[in-house]
């Protein structure tokens, strides 16, 4: 494996995408860049990145098009065509779904005013530090609302931890005896019945064993999950709910702390009333996915519609 945990083939594909982002890209071209068959190319890309190469291309085009609109030099139709969208209407729909604001309004709007778009995109003042901030500052740009069905949460709680680092310190001092030295995270990664990837969670008060034990590692499993549970783990019922998912910009793994910290700070400031919702942290845990630079920081919070 090469830098950032990606194989040489996937890095070649990413580099090819960066160079040809404003041109049509086919599966055959990606396969040639990687040196594999089309089937194997798509399979390894999704395995290593968690998304298909064409969804990755779409996200990259939307992020880069937002920066071009921020420059204020091009019309929306020009940006749409430059980034291989068939029409201005299709580009507007994709951009609005990704960022929660239309590209036309985004291009002229001077203040963030609640939208989950990086502030340095919306601030119309030009300065020399702006180009650098594009590369070094992680801010929330993607949001989506998803629905989760009734399910269960397989969880290993903490006694006193309120965040990731405190949790790991606690586990290092007192590892689960039932796992013979294995970290709870590693066990959860091996649960074949998992509905989604393992997460770090902040448990609502009703799901804690102690007042201070807020943070935990967990994975969601089907309601009929019936495997034996190691001592120290618990299986909690979760009702159907909606989540607001936040995703930050990709970042350099060496700047993990700065990038994740900036992203989490922006999430804390966000008011979901912009979308007609309020946070509903009591119904389901707030969660964070394992931070990976190539996909940015991802966090989810349960929400309910404002009536």
PDB file of C-alpha atoms in Angstrom:
ATOM      1  CA  UNK A   1       0.000   0.000   0.000  1.00  0.00           C
ATOM      2  CA  UNK A   2       1.151   3.533  -0.780  1.00  0.00           C
ATOM      3  CA  UNK A   3       0.603   6.895   0.886  1.00  0.00           C
ATOM      4  CA  UNK A   4      -2.715   7.446   2.737  1.00  0.00           C
ATOM      5  CA  UNK A   5      -3.378   3.711   2.668  1.00  0.00           C
ATOM      6  CA  UNK A   6      -4.246   3.568  -1.029  1.00  0.00           C
ATOM      7  CA  UNK A   7      -2.717   1.115  -3.478  1.00  0.00           C
ATOM      8  CA  UNK A   8      -0.643   2.371  -6.394  1.00  0.00           C
ATOM      9  CA  UNK A   9      -3.513   1.571  -8.775  1.00  0.00           C
ATOM     10  CA  UNK A  10      -6.019   3.734  -6.893  1.00  0.00           C
ATOM     11  CA  UNK A  11      -3.522   6.595  -6.622  1.00  0.00           C
ATOM     12  CA  UNK A  12      -2.999   6.400 -10.392  1.00  0.00           C
ATOM     13  CA  UNK A  13      -6.764   6.634 -10.897  1.00  0.00           C
ATOM     14  CA  UNK A  14      -7.044   9.625  -8.564  1.00  0.00           C
ATOM     15  CA  UNK A  15      -4.202  11.378 -10.352  1.00  0.00           C
ATOM     16  CA  UNK A  16      -5.810  10.674 -13.723  1.00  0.00           C
ATOM     17  CA  UNK A  17      -9.107  12.099 -12.444  1.00  0.00           C
ATOM     18  CA  UNK A  18      -7.398  15.269 -11.193  1.00  0.00           C
ATOM     19  CA  UNK A  19      -5.774  15.870 -14.578  1.00  0.00           C
ATOM     20  CA  UNK A  20      -8.911  15.129 -16.627  1.00  0.00           C
ATOM     21  CA  UNK A  21     -11.578  16.511 -14.268  1.00  0.00           C
ATOM     22  CA  UNK A  22     -12.956  18.861 -16.945  1.00  0.00           C
ATOM     23  CA  UNK A  23     -13.141  16.133 -19.586  1.00  0.00           C
ATOM     24  CA  UNK A  24     -15.394  13.070 -19.976  1.00  0.00           C
ATOM     25  CA  UNK A  25     -13.856  10.125 -18.105  1.00  0.00           C
ATOM     26  CA  UNK A  26     -14.759   6.546 -18.987  1.00  0.00           C
ATOM     27  CA  UNK A  27     -14.333   3.285 -17.118  1.00  0.00           C
ATOM     28  CA  UNK A  28     -11.984   2.117 -19.842  1.00  0.00           C
ATOM     29  CA  UNK A  29      -9.718   5.143 -19.365  1.00  0.00           C
ATOM     30  CA  UNK A  30      -9.586   4.567 -15.604  1.00  0.00           C
ATOM     31  CA  UNK A  31      -8.784   0.911 -16.199  1.00  0.00           C
ATOM     32  CA  UNK A  32      -5.894   1.856 -18.484  1.00  0.00           C
ATOM     33  CA  UNK A  33      -4.590   4.323 -15.889  1.00  0.00           C
ATOM     34  CA  UNK A  34      -4.718   1.658 -13.179  1.00  0.00           C
ATOM     35  CA  UNK A  35      -3.433  -1.175 -15.340  1.00  0.00           C
ATOM     36  CA  UNK A  36      -6.328  -3.518 -14.551  1.00  0.00           C
ATOM     37  CA  UNK A  37      -9.605  -4.677 -16.080  1.00  0.00           C
ATOM     38  CA  UNK A  38     -12.616  -2.388 -15.791  1.00  0.00           C
ATOM     39  CA  UNK A  39     -14.297  -4.744 -13.316  1.00  0.00           C
ATOM     40  CA  UNK A  40     -11.251  -4.980 -11.054  1.00  0.00           C
ATOM     41  CA  UNK A  41     -10.588  -1.241 -11.322  1.00  0.00           C
ATOM     42  CA  UNK A  42     -14.062  -0.305 -10.054  1.00  0.00           C
ATOM     43  CA  UNK A  43     -13.967  -2.993  -7.363  1.00  0.00           C
ATOM     44  CA  UNK A  44     -10.640  -1.961  -5.811  1.00  0.00           C
ATOM     45  CA  UNK A  45     -11.481   1.760  -5.990  1.00  0.00           C
ATOM     46  CA  UNK A  46     -14.723   1.232  -4.097  1.00  0.00           C
ATOM     47  CA  UNK A  47     -13.077  -1.141  -1.630  1.00  0.00           C
ATOM     48  CA  UNK A  48     -10.352   1.362  -0.746  1.00  0.00           C
ATOM     49  CA  UNK A  49     -12.356   4.593  -0.846  1.00  0.00           C
ATOM     50  CA  UNK A  50     -15.870   3.491   0.044  1.00  0.00           C
ATOM     51  CA  UNK A  51     -17.337   5.049  -3.089  1.00  0.00           C
ATOM     52  CA  UNK A  52     -17.407   4.293  -6.795  1.00  0.00           C
ATOM     53  CA  UNK A  53     -14.906   6.121  -9.024  1.00  0.00           C
ATOM     54  CA  UNK A  54     -17.750   7.951 -10.744  1.00  0.00           C
ATOM     55  CA  UNK A  55     -19.299   9.197  -7.498  1.00  0.00           C
ATOM     56  CA  UNK A  56     -15.795  10.321  -6.508  1.00  0.00           C
ATOM     57  CA  UNK A  57     -15.490  12.177  -9.825  1.00  0.00           C
ATOM     58  CA  UNK A  58     -18.880  13.815  -9.291  1.00  0.00           C
ATOM     59  CA  UNK A  59     -17.922  15.046  -5.819  1.00  0.00           C
ATOM     60  CA  UNK A  60     -14.577  16.370  -7.034  1.00  0.00           C
ATOM     61  CA  UNK A  61     -16.296  18.248  -9.875  1.00  0.00           C
ATOM     62  CA  UNK A  62     -18.827  19.809  -7.516  1.00  0.00           C
ATOM     63  CA  UNK A  63     -16.147  20.922  -5.040  1.00  0.00           C
ATOM     64  CA  UNK A  64     -13.992  22.417  -7.787  1.00  0.00           C
ATOM     65  CA  UNK A  65     -16.955  24.067  -9.494  1.00  0.00           C
ATOM     66  CA  UNK A  66     -17.856  25.736  -6.179  1.00  0.00           C
ATOM     67  CA  UNK A  67     -14.369  27.248  -6.062  1.00  0.00           C
ATOM     68  CA  UNK A  68     -14.722  28.500  -9.636  1.00  0.00           C
ATOM     69  CA  UNK A  69     -18.064  30.118  -8.801  1.00  0.00           C
ATOM     70  CA  UNK A  70     -16.429  31.711  -5.762  1.00  0.00           C
ATOM     71  CA  UNK A  71     -13.963  33.424  -8.084  1.00  0.00           C
ATOM     72  CA  UNK A  72     -16.945  35.150  -9.709  1.00  0.00           C
ATOM     73  CA  UNK A  73     -15.426  35.071 -13.206  1.00  0.00           C
ATOM     74  CA  UNK A  74     -17.755  32.628 -14.973  1.00  0.00           C
ATOM     75  CA  UNK A  75     -21.475  32.239 -15.558  1.00  0.00           C
ATOM     76  CA  UNK A  76     -23.233  29.206 -14.059  1.00  0.00           C
ATOM     77  CA  UNK A  77     -23.772  27.703 -17.530  1.00  0.00           C
ATOM     78  CA  UNK A  78     -20.053  28.056 -18.292  1.00  0.00           C
ATOM     79  CA  UNK A  79     -19.066  26.303 -15.059  1.00  0.00           C
ATOM     80  CA  UNK A  80     -21.641  23.571 -15.691  1.00  0.00           C
ATOM     81  CA  UNK A  81     -20.245  22.831 -19.141  1.00  0.00           C
ATOM     82  CA  UNK A  82     -16.625  23.113 -17.980  1.00  0.00           C
ATOM     83  CA  UNK A  83     -17.247  20.338 -15.471  1.00  0.00           C
ATOM     84  CA  UNK A  84     -19.006  18.004 -17.906  1.00  0.00           C
ATOM     85  CA  UNK A  85     -22.612  18.504 -16.796  1.00  0.00           C
ATOM     86  CA  UNK A  86     -25.098  18.062 -19.637  1.00  0.00           C
ATOM     87  CA  UNK A  87     -27.067  21.210 -18.814  1.00  0.00           C
ATOM     88  CA  UNK A  88     -27.303  24.136 -16.438  1.00  0.00           C
ATOM     89  CA  UNK A  89     -30.443  22.559 -14.974  1.00  0.00           C
ATOM     90  CA  UNK A  90     -28.674  19.293 -14.177  1.00  0.00           C
ATOM     91  CA  UNK A  91     -25.724  21.117 -12.642  1.00  0.00           C
ATOM     92  CA  UNK A  92     -28.009  23.322 -10.545  1.00  0.00           C
ATOM     93  CA  UNK A  93     -29.869  20.291  -9.245  1.00  0.00           C
ATOM     94  CA  UNK A  94     -26.662  18.433  -8.325  1.00  0.00           C
ATOM     95  CA  UNK A  95     -25.062  21.505  -6.751  1.00  0.00           C
ATOM     96  CA  UNK A  96     -28.169  22.346  -4.726  1.00  0.00           C
ATOM     97  CA  UNK A  97     -28.491  18.775  -3.451  1.00  0.00           C
ATOM     98  CA  UNK A  98     -24.847  18.732  -2.394  1.00  0.00           C
ATOM     99  CA  UNK A  99     -24.541  22.165  -0.804  1.00  0.00           C
ATOM    100  CA  UNK A 100     -28.075  23.272   0.080  1.00  0.00           C
ATOM    101  CA  UNK A 101     -27.931  26.417  -2.076  1.00  0.00           C
ATOM    102  CA  UNK A 102     -28.237  27.021  -5.817  1.00  0.00           C
ATOM    103  CA  UNK A 103     -25.022  27.796  -7.732  1.00  0.00           C
ATOM    104  CA  UNK A 104     -26.423  31.119  -8.968  1.00  0.00           C
ATOM    105  CA  UNK A 105     -27.244  32.306  -5.477  1.00  0.00           C
ATOM    106  CA  UNK A 106     -23.992  30.907  -4.122  1.00  0.00           C
ATOM    107  CA  UNK A 107     -21.976  32.843  -6.730  1.00  0.00           C
ATOM    108  CA  UNK A 108     -23.349  36.228  -5.603  1.00  0.00           C
ATOM    109  CA  UNK A 109     -24.108  35.688  -1.920  1.00  0.00           C
ATOM    110  CA  UNK A 110     -21.670  37.559   0.374  1.00  0.00           C
ATOM    111  CA  UNK A 111     -22.288  35.828   3.727  1.00  0.00           C
ATOM    112  CA  UNK A 112     -22.686  32.169   4.843  1.00  0.00           C
ATOM    113  CA  UNK A 113     -25.972  32.853   6.699  1.00  0.00           C
ATOM    114  CA  UNK A 114     -26.384  29.236   7.814  1.00  0.00           C
ATOM    115  CA  UNK A 115     -25.541  27.319   4.657  1.00  0.00           C
ATOM    116  CA  UNK A 116     -23.003  24.557   4.969  1.00  0.00           C
ATOM    117  CA  UNK A 117     -20.575  26.044   2.494  1.00  0.00           C
ATOM    118  CA  UNK A 118     -17.002  26.969   3.458  1.00  0.00           C
ATOM    119  CA  UNK A 119     -16.892  30.573   4.633  1.00  0.00           C
ATOM    120  CA  UNK A 120     -13.840  31.294   2.495  1.00  0.00           C
ATOM    121  CA  UNK A 121     -15.911  30.415  -0.584  1.00  0.00           C
ATOM    122  CA  UNK A 122     -18.640  32.896   0.330  1.00  0.00           C
ATOM    123  CA  UNK A 123     -16.519  35.756   1.612  1.00  0.00           C
ATOM    124  CA  UNK A 124     -16.142  37.987  -1.449  1.00  0.00           C
ATOM    125  CA  UNK A 125     -13.020  39.725  -0.155  1.00  0.00           C
ATOM    126  CA  UNK A 126      -9.965  38.664  -2.118  1.00  0.00           C
ATOM    127  CA  UNK A 127      -6.717  38.161  -0.225  1.00  0.00           C
ATOM    128  CA  UNK A 128      -3.483  36.259  -0.656  1.00  0.00           C
ATOM    129  CA  UNK A 129      -4.226  33.792   2.139  1.00  0.00           C
ATOM    130  CA  UNK A 130      -7.393  32.505   0.486  1.00  0.00           C
ATOM    131  CA  UNK A 131      -5.639  30.071  -1.860  1.00  0.00           C
ATOM    132  CA  UNK A 132      -3.718  28.603   1.063  1.00  0.00           C
ATOM    133  CA  UNK A 133      -6.872  28.240   3.144  1.00  0.00           C
ATOM    134  CA  UNK A 134      -8.413  26.134   0.374  1.00  0.00           C
ATOM    135  CA  UNK A 135      -5.730  23.518   1.021  1.00  0.00           C
ATOM    136  CA  UNK A 136      -5.330  23.686   4.790  1.00  0.00           C
ATOM    137  CA  UNK A 137      -8.686  24.476   6.354  1.00  0.00           C
ATOM    138  CA  UNK A 138     -11.355  21.759   6.511  1.00  0.00           C
ATOM    139  CA  UNK A 139     -14.892  23.130   6.579  1.00  0.00           C
ATOM    140  CA  UNK A 140     -18.279  21.538   6.149  1.00  0.00           C
ATOM    141  CA  UNK A 141     -19.474  21.523   2.550  1.00  0.00           C
ATOM    142  CA  UNK A 142     -21.595  18.397   2.099  1.00  0.00           C
ATOM    143  CA  UNK A 143     -24.864  17.742   3.897  1.00  0.00           C
ATOM    144  CA  UNK A 144     -27.536  15.176   3.314  1.00  0.00           C
ATOM    145  CA  UNK A 145     -30.533  13.868   5.207  1.00  0.00           C
ATOM    146  CA  UNK A 146     -30.815  10.087   5.450  1.00  0.00           C
ATOM    147  CA  UNK A 147     -33.361   7.765   7.018  1.00  0.00           C
ATOM    148  CA  UNK A 148     -32.361   4.881   9.247  1.00  0.00           C
ATOM    149  CA  UNK A 149     -34.784   1.993   9.920  1.00  0.00           C
ATOM    150  CA  UNK A 150     -35.304   0.331  13.288  1.00  0.00           C
ATOM    151  CA  UNK A 151     -32.062  -1.424  14.186  1.00  0.00           C
ATOM    152  CA  UNK A 152     -29.825  -2.319  17.109  1.00  0.00           C
ATOM    153  CA  UNK A 153     -26.582  -0.801  18.335  1.00  0.00           C
ATOM    154  CA  UNK A 154     -23.794  -3.133  19.416  1.00  0.00           C
ATOM    155  CA  UNK A 155     -21.744  -0.940  21.725  1.00  0.00           C
ATOM    156  CA  UNK A 156     -18.783  -0.977  24.095  1.00  0.00           C
ATOM    157  CA  UNK A 157     -19.240   1.990  26.406  1.00  0.00           C
ATOM    158  CA  UNK A 158     -16.753   4.030  28.402  1.00  0.00           C
ATOM    159  CA  UNK A 159     -16.809   4.709  32.116  1.00  0.00           C
ATOM    160  CA  UNK A 160     -15.641   8.307  32.035  1.00  0.00           C
ATOM    161  CA  UNK A 161     -14.696   9.318  28.481  1.00  0.00           C
ATOM    162  CA  UNK A 162     -16.425  12.134  26.626  1.00  0.00           C
ATOM    163  CA  UNK A 163     -14.424  11.958  23.379  1.00  0.00           C
ATOM    164  CA  UNK A 164     -12.249   9.734  21.192  1.00  0.00           C
ATOM    165  CA  UNK A 165      -8.853  10.262  22.803  1.00  0.00           C
ATOM    166  CA  UNK A 166     -10.161   9.834  26.338  1.00  0.00           C
ATOM    167  CA  UNK A 167     -11.918   6.650  25.270  1.00  0.00           C
ATOM    168  CA  UNK A 168      -8.757   5.126  23.837  1.00  0.00           C
ATOM    169  CA  UNK A 169      -6.752   6.041  26.925  1.00  0.00           C
ATOM    170  CA  UNK A 170      -9.375   4.305  29.038  1.00  0.00           C
ATOM    171  CA  UNK A 171      -9.318   1.177  26.864  1.00  0.00           C
ATOM    172  CA  UNK A 172      -5.496   1.092  26.948  1.00  0.00           C
ATOM    173  CA  UNK A 173      -5.542   1.087  30.764  1.00  0.00           C
ATOM    174  CA  UNK A 174      -8.425  -1.363  31.123  1.00  0.00           C
ATOM    175  CA  UNK A 175      -8.962  -3.434  27.935  1.00  0.00           C
ATOM    176  CA  UNK A 176     -11.987  -5.758  27.684  1.00  0.00           C
ATOM    177  CA  UNK A 177     -11.010  -9.064  29.283  1.00  0.00           C
ATOM    178  CA  UNK A 178     -13.449 -10.900  26.996  1.00  0.00           C
ATOM    179  CA  UNK A 179     -11.479  -9.872  23.878  1.00  0.00           C
ATOM    180  CA  UNK A 180      -8.048 -11.122  25.005  1.00  0.00           C
ATOM    181  CA  UNK A 181      -6.380  -7.784  24.424  1.00  0.00           C
ATOM    182  CA  UNK A 182      -8.266  -6.854  21.241  1.00  0.00           C
ATOM    183  CA  UNK A 183      -9.532  -3.271  21.036  1.00  0.00           C
ATOM    184  CA  UNK A 184     -13.357  -3.011  20.875  1.00  0.00           C
ATOM    185  CA  UNK A 185     -12.998  -1.183  17.537  1.00  0.00           C
ATOM    186  CA  UNK A 186     -11.186  -4.123  15.978  1.00  0.00           C
ATOM    187  CA  UNK A 187     -13.891  -6.488  17.184  1.00  0.00           C
ATOM    188  CA  UNK A 188     -16.656  -4.264  15.780  1.00  0.00           C
ATOM    189  CA  UNK A 189     -14.868  -4.093  12.413  1.00  0.00           C
ATOM    190  CA  UNK A 190     -15.195  -7.885  12.209  1.00  0.00           C
ATOM    191  CA  UNK A 191     -18.985  -8.025  12.718  1.00  0.00           C
ATOM    192  CA  UNK A 192     -20.175  -9.444   9.386  1.00  0.00           C
ATOM    193  CA  UNK A 193     -23.821  -8.588  10.016  1.00  0.00           C
ATOM    194  CA  UNK A 194     -23.067  -4.850  10.432  1.00  0.00           C
ATOM    195  CA  UNK A 195     -25.401  -2.563   8.508  1.00  0.00           C
ATOM    196  CA  UNK A 196     -22.786   0.172   8.189  1.00  0.00           C
ATOM    197  CA  UNK A 197     -19.165   0.728   9.175  1.00  0.00           C
ATOM    198  CA  UNK A 198     -18.248   1.038  12.891  1.00  0.00           C
ATOM    199  CA  UNK A 199     -18.529   4.490  14.447  1.00  0.00           C
ATOM    200  CA  UNK A 200     -17.575   6.489  17.478  1.00  0.00           C
ATOM    201  CA  UNK A 201     -20.737   7.664  19.246  1.00  0.00           C
ATOM    202  CA  UNK A 202     -21.794  10.144  21.880  1.00  0.00           C
ATOM    203  CA  UNK A 203     -24.506   8.302  23.773  1.00  0.00           C
ATOM    204  CA  UNK A 204     -27.607  10.167  24.945  1.00  0.00           C
ATOM    205  CA  UNK A 205     -28.129  10.139  28.697  1.00  0.00           C
ATOM    206  CA  UNK A 206     -30.747   7.378  28.474  1.00  0.00           C
ATOM    207  CA  UNK A 207     -28.172   4.999  26.925  1.00  0.00           C
ATOM    208  CA  UNK A 208     -25.311   5.559  29.361  1.00  0.00           C
ATOM    209  CA  UNK A 209     -24.310   3.405  32.311  1.00  0.00           C
ATOM    210  CA  UNK A 210     -22.670   6.299  34.147  1.00  0.00           C
ATOM    211  CA  UNK A 211     -23.136  10.038  33.993  1.00  0.00           C
ATOM    212  CA  UNK A 212     -19.586  10.508  32.702  1.00  0.00           C
ATOM    213  CA  UNK A 213     -19.480   7.633  30.214  1.00  0.00           C
ATOM    214  CA  UNK A 214     -20.559   9.601  27.144  1.00  0.00           C
ATOM    215  CA  UNK A 215     -18.325   8.301  24.337  1.00  0.00           C
ATOM    216  CA  UNK A 216     -18.302   4.747  22.958  1.00  0.00           C
ATOM    217  CA  UNK A 217     -17.457   2.637  19.917  1.00  0.00           C
ATOM    218  CA  UNK A 218     -20.357   0.888  18.240  1.00  0.00           C
ATOM    219  CA  UNK A 219     -21.807  -0.619  15.093  1.00  0.00           C
ATOM    220  CA  UNK A 220     -25.421  -0.850  13.911  1.00  0.00           C
ATOM    221  CA  UNK A 221     -26.833  -4.320  13.258  1.00  0.00           C
ATOM    222  CA  UNK A 222     -30.254  -5.660  12.181  1.00  0.00           C
ATOM    223  CA  UNK A 223     -33.082  -5.937  14.705  1.00  0.00           C
ATOM    224  CA  UNK A 224     -32.885  -9.747  14.510  1.00  0.00           C
ATOM    225  CA  UNK A 225     -29.154  -9.864  15.371  1.00  0.00           C
ATOM    226  CA  UNK A 226     -28.729 -12.939  17.569  1.00  0.00           C
ATOM    227  CA  UNK A 227     -25.009 -13.634  17.823  1.00  0.00           C
ATOM    228  CA  UNK A 228     -23.382 -14.096  21.222  1.00  0.00           C
ATOM    229  CA  UNK A 229     -22.233 -10.761  22.627  1.00  0.00           C
ATOM    230  CA  UNK A 230     -18.835 -10.581  24.372  1.00  0.00           C
ATOM    231  CA  UNK A 231     -18.864  -9.611  28.018  1.00  0.00           C
ATOM    232  CA  UNK A 232     -18.783  -5.847  28.403  1.00  0.00           C
ATOM    233  CA  UNK A 233     -20.706  -5.157  25.196  1.00  0.00           C
ATOM    234  CA  UNK A 234     -24.393  -4.230  25.063  1.00  0.00           C
ATOM    235  CA  UNK A 235     -27.074  -4.436  22.390  1.00  0.00           C
ATOM    236  CA  UNK A 236     -29.388  -1.414  22.378  1.00  0.00           C
ATOM    237  CA  UNK A 237     -32.623  -0.859  20.450  1.00  0.00           C
ATOM    238  CA  UNK A 238     -32.708   2.128  18.102  1.00  0.00           C
ATOM    239  CA  UNK A 239     -36.003   3.369  16.617  1.00  0.00           C
ATOM    240  CA  UNK A 240     -36.382   4.609  13.025  1.00  0.00           C
ATOM    241  CA  UNK A 241     -35.079   8.138  12.669  1.00  0.00           C
ATOM    242  CA  UNK A 242     -33.597  10.702  10.326  1.00  0.00           C
ATOM    243  CA  UNK A 243     -29.981  11.812  10.431  1.00  0.00           C
ATOM    244  CA  UNK A 244     -28.364  14.976   9.141  1.00  0.00           C
ATOM    245  CA  UNK A 245     -24.973  13.914   7.786  1.00  0.00           C
ATOM    246  CA  UNK A 246     -22.110  16.408   7.653  1.00  0.00           C
ATOM    247  CA  UNK A 247     -19.011  15.813   5.514  1.00  0.00           C
ATOM    248  CA  UNK A 248     -15.929  18.004   5.434  1.00  0.00           C
ATOM    249  CA  UNK A 249     -13.494  18.588   2.608  1.00  0.00           C
ATOM    250  CA  UNK A 250     -10.736  16.066   1.959  1.00  0.00           C
ATOM    251  CA  UNK A 251      -7.599  16.931   3.915  1.00  0.00           C
ATOM    252  CA  UNK A 252      -3.947  15.968   4.289  1.00  0.00           C
ATOM    253  CA  UNK A 253      -3.723  13.170   6.859  1.00  0.00           C
ATOM    254  CA  UNK A 254      -0.730  14.891   8.410  1.00  0.00           C
ATOM    255  CA  UNK A 255      -3.034  17.793   9.330  1.00  0.00           C
ATOM    256  CA  UNK A 256      -5.687  15.567  10.870  1.00  0.00           C
ATOM    257  CA  UNK A 257      -6.113  17.523  14.112  1.00  0.00           C
ATOM    258  CA  UNK A 258      -6.511  20.919  12.460  1.00  0.00           C
ATOM    259  CA  UNK A 259      -8.860  19.643   9.765  1.00  0.00           C
ATOM    260  CA  UNK A 260     -11.172  17.644  12.030  1.00  0.00           C
ATOM    261  CA  UNK A 261     -11.213  20.361  14.683  1.00  0.00           C
ATOM    262  CA  UNK A 262     -12.254  23.016  12.167  1.00  0.00           C
ATOM    263  CA  UNK A 263     -14.945  20.761  10.749  1.00  0.00           C
ATOM    264  CA  UNK A 264     -16.392  19.859  14.166  1.00  0.00           C
ATOM    265  CA  UNK A 265     -16.451  23.541  15.142  1.00  0.00           C
ATOM    266  CA  UNK A 266     -18.519  24.352  12.047  1.00  0.00           C
ATOM    267  CA  UNK A 267     -20.948  21.534  12.826  1.00  0.00           C
ATOM    268  CA  UNK A 268     -21.451  22.887  16.338  1.00  0.00           C
ATOM    269  CA  UNK A 269     -22.378  26.279  14.896  1.00  0.00           C
ATOM    270  CA  UNK A 270     -24.850  24.918  12.361  1.00  0.00           C
ATOM    271  CA  UNK A 271     -28.570  25.505  12.932  1.00  0.00           C
ATOM    272  CA  UNK A 272     -30.690  22.756  11.271  1.00  0.00           C
ATOM    273  CA  UNK A 273     -33.688  25.121  11.202  1.00  0.00           C
ATOM    274  CA  UNK A 274     -32.291  26.175   7.812  1.00  0.00           C
ATOM    275  CA  UNK A 275     -33.673  22.833   6.547  1.00  0.00           C
ATOM    276  CA  UNK A 276     -36.809  22.846   8.715  1.00  0.00           C
ATOM    277  CA  UNK A 277     -35.443  20.478  11.381  1.00  0.00           C
ATOM    278  CA  UNK A 278     -34.117  20.511  14.932  1.00  0.00           C
ATOM    279  CA  UNK A 279     -31.547  18.165  16.428  1.00  0.00           C
ATOM    280  CA  UNK A 280     -32.978  15.141  18.249  1.00  0.00           C
ATOM    281  CA  UNK A 281     -29.952  13.758  20.090  1.00  0.00           C
ATOM    282  CA  UNK A 282     -32.097  11.822  22.585  1.00  0.00           C
ATOM    283  CA  UNK A 283     -33.544   9.419  20.017  1.00  0.00           C
ATOM    284  CA  UNK A 284     -30.224   8.144  18.626  1.00  0.00           C
ATOM    285  CA  UNK A 285     -26.526   8.744  19.247  1.00  0.00           C
ATOM    286  CA  UNK A 286     -24.547  11.406  17.496  1.00  0.00           C
ATOM    287  CA  UNK A 287     -21.821   9.549  15.595  1.00  0.00           C
ATOM    288  CA  UNK A 288     -18.525  10.075  13.782  1.00  0.00           C
ATOM    289  CA  UNK A 289     -16.948   7.841  11.156  1.00  0.00           C
ATOM    290  CA  UNK A 290     -13.267   6.985  11.292  1.00  0.00           C
ATOM    291  CA  UNK A 291     -11.555  10.126   9.933  1.00  0.00           C
ATOM    292  CA  UNK A 292      -9.840   9.527   6.594  1.00  0.00           C
ATOM    293  CA  UNK A 293      -8.213  12.373   4.717  1.00  0.00           C
ATOM    294  CA  UNK A 294      -9.392  11.304   1.273  1.00  0.00           C
ATOM    295  CA  UNK A 295     -13.085  11.530   2.251  1.00  0.00           C
ATOM    296  CA  UNK A 296     -12.989  14.248   4.897  1.00  0.00           C
ATOM    297  CA  UNK A 297     -14.478  14.182   8.374  1.00  0.00           C
ATOM    298  CA  UNK A 298     -18.012  12.720   8.563  1.00  0.00           C
ATOM    299  CA  UNK A 299     -20.456  13.130  11.429  1.00  0.00           C
ATOM    300  CA  UNK A 300     -24.176  12.418  11.852  1.00  0.00           C
ATOM    301  CA  UNK A 301     -26.786  13.823  14.231  1.00  0.00           C
ATOM    302  CA  UNK A 302     -30.370  12.675  14.588  1.00  0.00           C
ATOM    303  CA  UNK A 303     -32.992  15.253  13.613  1.00  0.00           C
ATOM    304  CA  UNK A 304     -36.742  15.746  13.729  1.00  0.00           C
ATOM    305  CA  UNK A 305     -38.948  17.882  11.562  1.00  0.00           C
ATOM    306  CA  UNK A 306     -40.191  21.178  12.974  1.00  0.00           C
ATOM    307  CA  UNK A 307     -43.975  21.226  12.861  1.00  0.00           C
TER     308      UNK A 307
END
